[in-house]
Coordinates of N, CA and C in Angstrom, one line a residue:
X295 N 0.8 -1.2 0.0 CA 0.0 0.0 0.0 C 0.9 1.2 0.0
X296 N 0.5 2.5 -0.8 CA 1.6 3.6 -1.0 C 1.0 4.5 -0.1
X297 N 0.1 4.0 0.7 CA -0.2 5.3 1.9 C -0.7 6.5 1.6
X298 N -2.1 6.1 0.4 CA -2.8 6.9 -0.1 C -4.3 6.8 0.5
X299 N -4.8 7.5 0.4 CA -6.3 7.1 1.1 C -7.5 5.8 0.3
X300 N -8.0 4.8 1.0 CA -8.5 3.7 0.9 C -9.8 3.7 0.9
X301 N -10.8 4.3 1.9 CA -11.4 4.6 1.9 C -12.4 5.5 3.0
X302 N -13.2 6.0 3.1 CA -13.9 7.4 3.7 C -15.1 6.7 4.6
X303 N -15.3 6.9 6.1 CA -16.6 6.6 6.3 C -17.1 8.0 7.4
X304 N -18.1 8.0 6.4 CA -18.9 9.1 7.0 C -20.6 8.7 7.5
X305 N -21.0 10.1 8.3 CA -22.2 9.6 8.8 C -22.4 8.8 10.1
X306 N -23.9 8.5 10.8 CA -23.3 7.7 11.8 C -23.4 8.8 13.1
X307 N -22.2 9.1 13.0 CA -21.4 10.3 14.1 C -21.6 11.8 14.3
X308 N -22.1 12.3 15.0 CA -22.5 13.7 14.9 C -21.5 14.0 16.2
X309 N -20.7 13.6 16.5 CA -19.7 14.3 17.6 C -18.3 13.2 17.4
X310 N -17.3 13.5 18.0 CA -16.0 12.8 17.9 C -16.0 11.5 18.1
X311 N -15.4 10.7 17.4 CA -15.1 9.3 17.5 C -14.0 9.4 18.8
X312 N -13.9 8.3 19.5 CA -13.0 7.9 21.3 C -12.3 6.4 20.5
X313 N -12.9 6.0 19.6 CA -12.9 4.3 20.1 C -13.1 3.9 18.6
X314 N -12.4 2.9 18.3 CA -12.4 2.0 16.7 C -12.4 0.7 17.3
X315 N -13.2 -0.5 16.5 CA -13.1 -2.3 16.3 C -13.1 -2.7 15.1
X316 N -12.4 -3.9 15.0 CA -12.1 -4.2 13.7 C -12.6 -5.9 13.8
X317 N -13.6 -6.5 13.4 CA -13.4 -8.2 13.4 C -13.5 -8.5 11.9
X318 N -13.0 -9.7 12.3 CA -12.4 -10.5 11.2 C -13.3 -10.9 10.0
X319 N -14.7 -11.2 10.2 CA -15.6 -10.8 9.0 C -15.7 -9.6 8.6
X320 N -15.0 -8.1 8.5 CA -14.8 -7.0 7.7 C -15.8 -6.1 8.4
X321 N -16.2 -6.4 9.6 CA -16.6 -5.0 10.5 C -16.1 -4.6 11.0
X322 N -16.1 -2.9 11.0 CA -16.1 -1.9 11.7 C -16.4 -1.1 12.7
X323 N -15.8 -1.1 13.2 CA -16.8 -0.8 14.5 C -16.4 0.7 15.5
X324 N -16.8 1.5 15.0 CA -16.8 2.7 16.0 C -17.6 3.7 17.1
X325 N -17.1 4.0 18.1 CA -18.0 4.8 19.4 C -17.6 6.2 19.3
X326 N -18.9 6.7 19.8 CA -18.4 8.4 19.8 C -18.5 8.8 21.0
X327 N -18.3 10.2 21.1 CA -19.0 11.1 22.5 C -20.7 11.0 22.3
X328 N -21.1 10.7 21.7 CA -22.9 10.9 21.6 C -23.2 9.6 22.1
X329 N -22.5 8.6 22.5 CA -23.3 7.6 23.0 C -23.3 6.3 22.0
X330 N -23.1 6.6 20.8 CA -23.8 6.4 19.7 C -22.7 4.8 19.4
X331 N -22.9 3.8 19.2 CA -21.9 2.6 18.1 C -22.4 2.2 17.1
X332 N -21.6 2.6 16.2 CA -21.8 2.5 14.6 C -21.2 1.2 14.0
X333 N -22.1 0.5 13.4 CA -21.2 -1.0 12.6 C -20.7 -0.3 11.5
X334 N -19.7 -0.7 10.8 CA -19.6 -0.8 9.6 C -18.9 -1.6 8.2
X335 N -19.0 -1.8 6.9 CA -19.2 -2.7 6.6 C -17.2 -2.3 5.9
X336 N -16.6 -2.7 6.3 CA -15.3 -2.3 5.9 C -14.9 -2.4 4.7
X337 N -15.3 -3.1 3.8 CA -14.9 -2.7 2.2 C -15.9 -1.7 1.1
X338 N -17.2 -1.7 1.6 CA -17.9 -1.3 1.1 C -17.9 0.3 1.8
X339 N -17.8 0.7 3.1 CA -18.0 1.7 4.0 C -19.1 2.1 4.4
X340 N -20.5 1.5 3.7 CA -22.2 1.4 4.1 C -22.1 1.2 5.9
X341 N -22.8 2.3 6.1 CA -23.2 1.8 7.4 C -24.1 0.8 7.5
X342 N -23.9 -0.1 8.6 CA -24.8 -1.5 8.3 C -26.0 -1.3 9.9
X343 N -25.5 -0.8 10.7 CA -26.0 -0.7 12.2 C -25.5 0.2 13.3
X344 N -26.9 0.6 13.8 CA -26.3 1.9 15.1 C -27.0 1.3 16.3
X345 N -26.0 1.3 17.4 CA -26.6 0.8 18.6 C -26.3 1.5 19.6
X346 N -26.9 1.8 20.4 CA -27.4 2.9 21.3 C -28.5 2.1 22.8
X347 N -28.2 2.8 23.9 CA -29.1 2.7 25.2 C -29.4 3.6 25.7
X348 N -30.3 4.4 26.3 CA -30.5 5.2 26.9 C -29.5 5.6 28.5
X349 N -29.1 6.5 28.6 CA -28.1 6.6 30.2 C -26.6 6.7 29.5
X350 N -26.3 5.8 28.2 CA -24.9 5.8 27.9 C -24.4 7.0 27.5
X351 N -23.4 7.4 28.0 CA -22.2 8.4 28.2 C -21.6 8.3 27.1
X352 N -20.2 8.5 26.4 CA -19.9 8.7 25.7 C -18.5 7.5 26.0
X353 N -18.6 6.7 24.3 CA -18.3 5.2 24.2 C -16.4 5.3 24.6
X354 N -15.9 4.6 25.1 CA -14.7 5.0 25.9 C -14.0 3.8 25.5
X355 N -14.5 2.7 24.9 CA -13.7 1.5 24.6 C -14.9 0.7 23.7
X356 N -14.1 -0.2 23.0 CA -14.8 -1.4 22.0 C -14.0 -2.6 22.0
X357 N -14.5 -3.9 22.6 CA -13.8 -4.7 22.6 C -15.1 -5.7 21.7
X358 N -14.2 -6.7 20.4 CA -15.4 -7.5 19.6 C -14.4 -8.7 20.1
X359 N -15.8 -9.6 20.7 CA -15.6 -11.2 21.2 C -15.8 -12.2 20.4
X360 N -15.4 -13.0 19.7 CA -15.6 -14.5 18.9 C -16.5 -13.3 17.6
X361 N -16.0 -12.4 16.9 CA -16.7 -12.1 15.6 C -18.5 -12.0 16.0
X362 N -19.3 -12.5 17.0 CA -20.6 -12.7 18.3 C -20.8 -11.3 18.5
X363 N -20.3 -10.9 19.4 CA -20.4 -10.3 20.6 C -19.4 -9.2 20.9
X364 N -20.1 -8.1 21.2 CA -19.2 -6.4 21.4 C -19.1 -6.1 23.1
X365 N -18.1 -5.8 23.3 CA -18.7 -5.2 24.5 C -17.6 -3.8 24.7
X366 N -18.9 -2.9 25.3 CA -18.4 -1.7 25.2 C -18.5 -1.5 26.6
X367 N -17.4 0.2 26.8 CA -17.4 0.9 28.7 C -17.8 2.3 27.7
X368 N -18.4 2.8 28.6 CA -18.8 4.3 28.4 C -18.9 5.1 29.7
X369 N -19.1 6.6 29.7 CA -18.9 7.6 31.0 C -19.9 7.2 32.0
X370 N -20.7 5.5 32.0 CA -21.8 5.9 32.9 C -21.0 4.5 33.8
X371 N -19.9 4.6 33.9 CA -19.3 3.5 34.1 C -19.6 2.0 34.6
X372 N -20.6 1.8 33.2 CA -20.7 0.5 32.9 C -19.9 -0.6 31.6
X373 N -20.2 -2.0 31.8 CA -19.7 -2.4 30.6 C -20.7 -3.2 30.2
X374 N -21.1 -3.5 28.7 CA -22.1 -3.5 28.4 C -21.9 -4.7 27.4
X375 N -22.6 -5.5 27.3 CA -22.2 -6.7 25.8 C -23.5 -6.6 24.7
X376 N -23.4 -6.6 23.8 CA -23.9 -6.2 22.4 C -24.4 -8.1 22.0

């Protein structure tokens, strides 16, 4: 790769990204300050899924389990599995 840009994902995010995931079936996975976790489809860049709870703070970590299962920490200092 010559370290040129690959591809763009927009949308989703209405405040700063804290946190990126990456699993092995080609999702993406990022948290913001809004609370907000966005899938996404990493070759294509389509957002595929937004997941959200009421109370959550702003997403502080993403950890993806067996390609299954997300589990996230946010400001309400909980951890949370997806």
């Amino acid at each position: 790769h010559n370290g040129s840009l690959v591809r763009y994902f927009s949308g989703g995010h209405t405040s700063p990204i804290f946190s990126l995931g990456l699993a092995s079936n080609g999702t993406l996975v990022s948290g913001g300050t809004n609370g907000l976790i966005v899938l996404w489809d990493l070759y294509t860049g389509e957002l595929t899924r937004t997941l959200t709870e009421t109370g959550m703070g702003s997403v502080l970590n993403l950890l993806l389990l067996n390609n299954e299962y997300l589990a996230s920490s946010d400001e309400s200092n909980r951890i949370r599995i997806w």
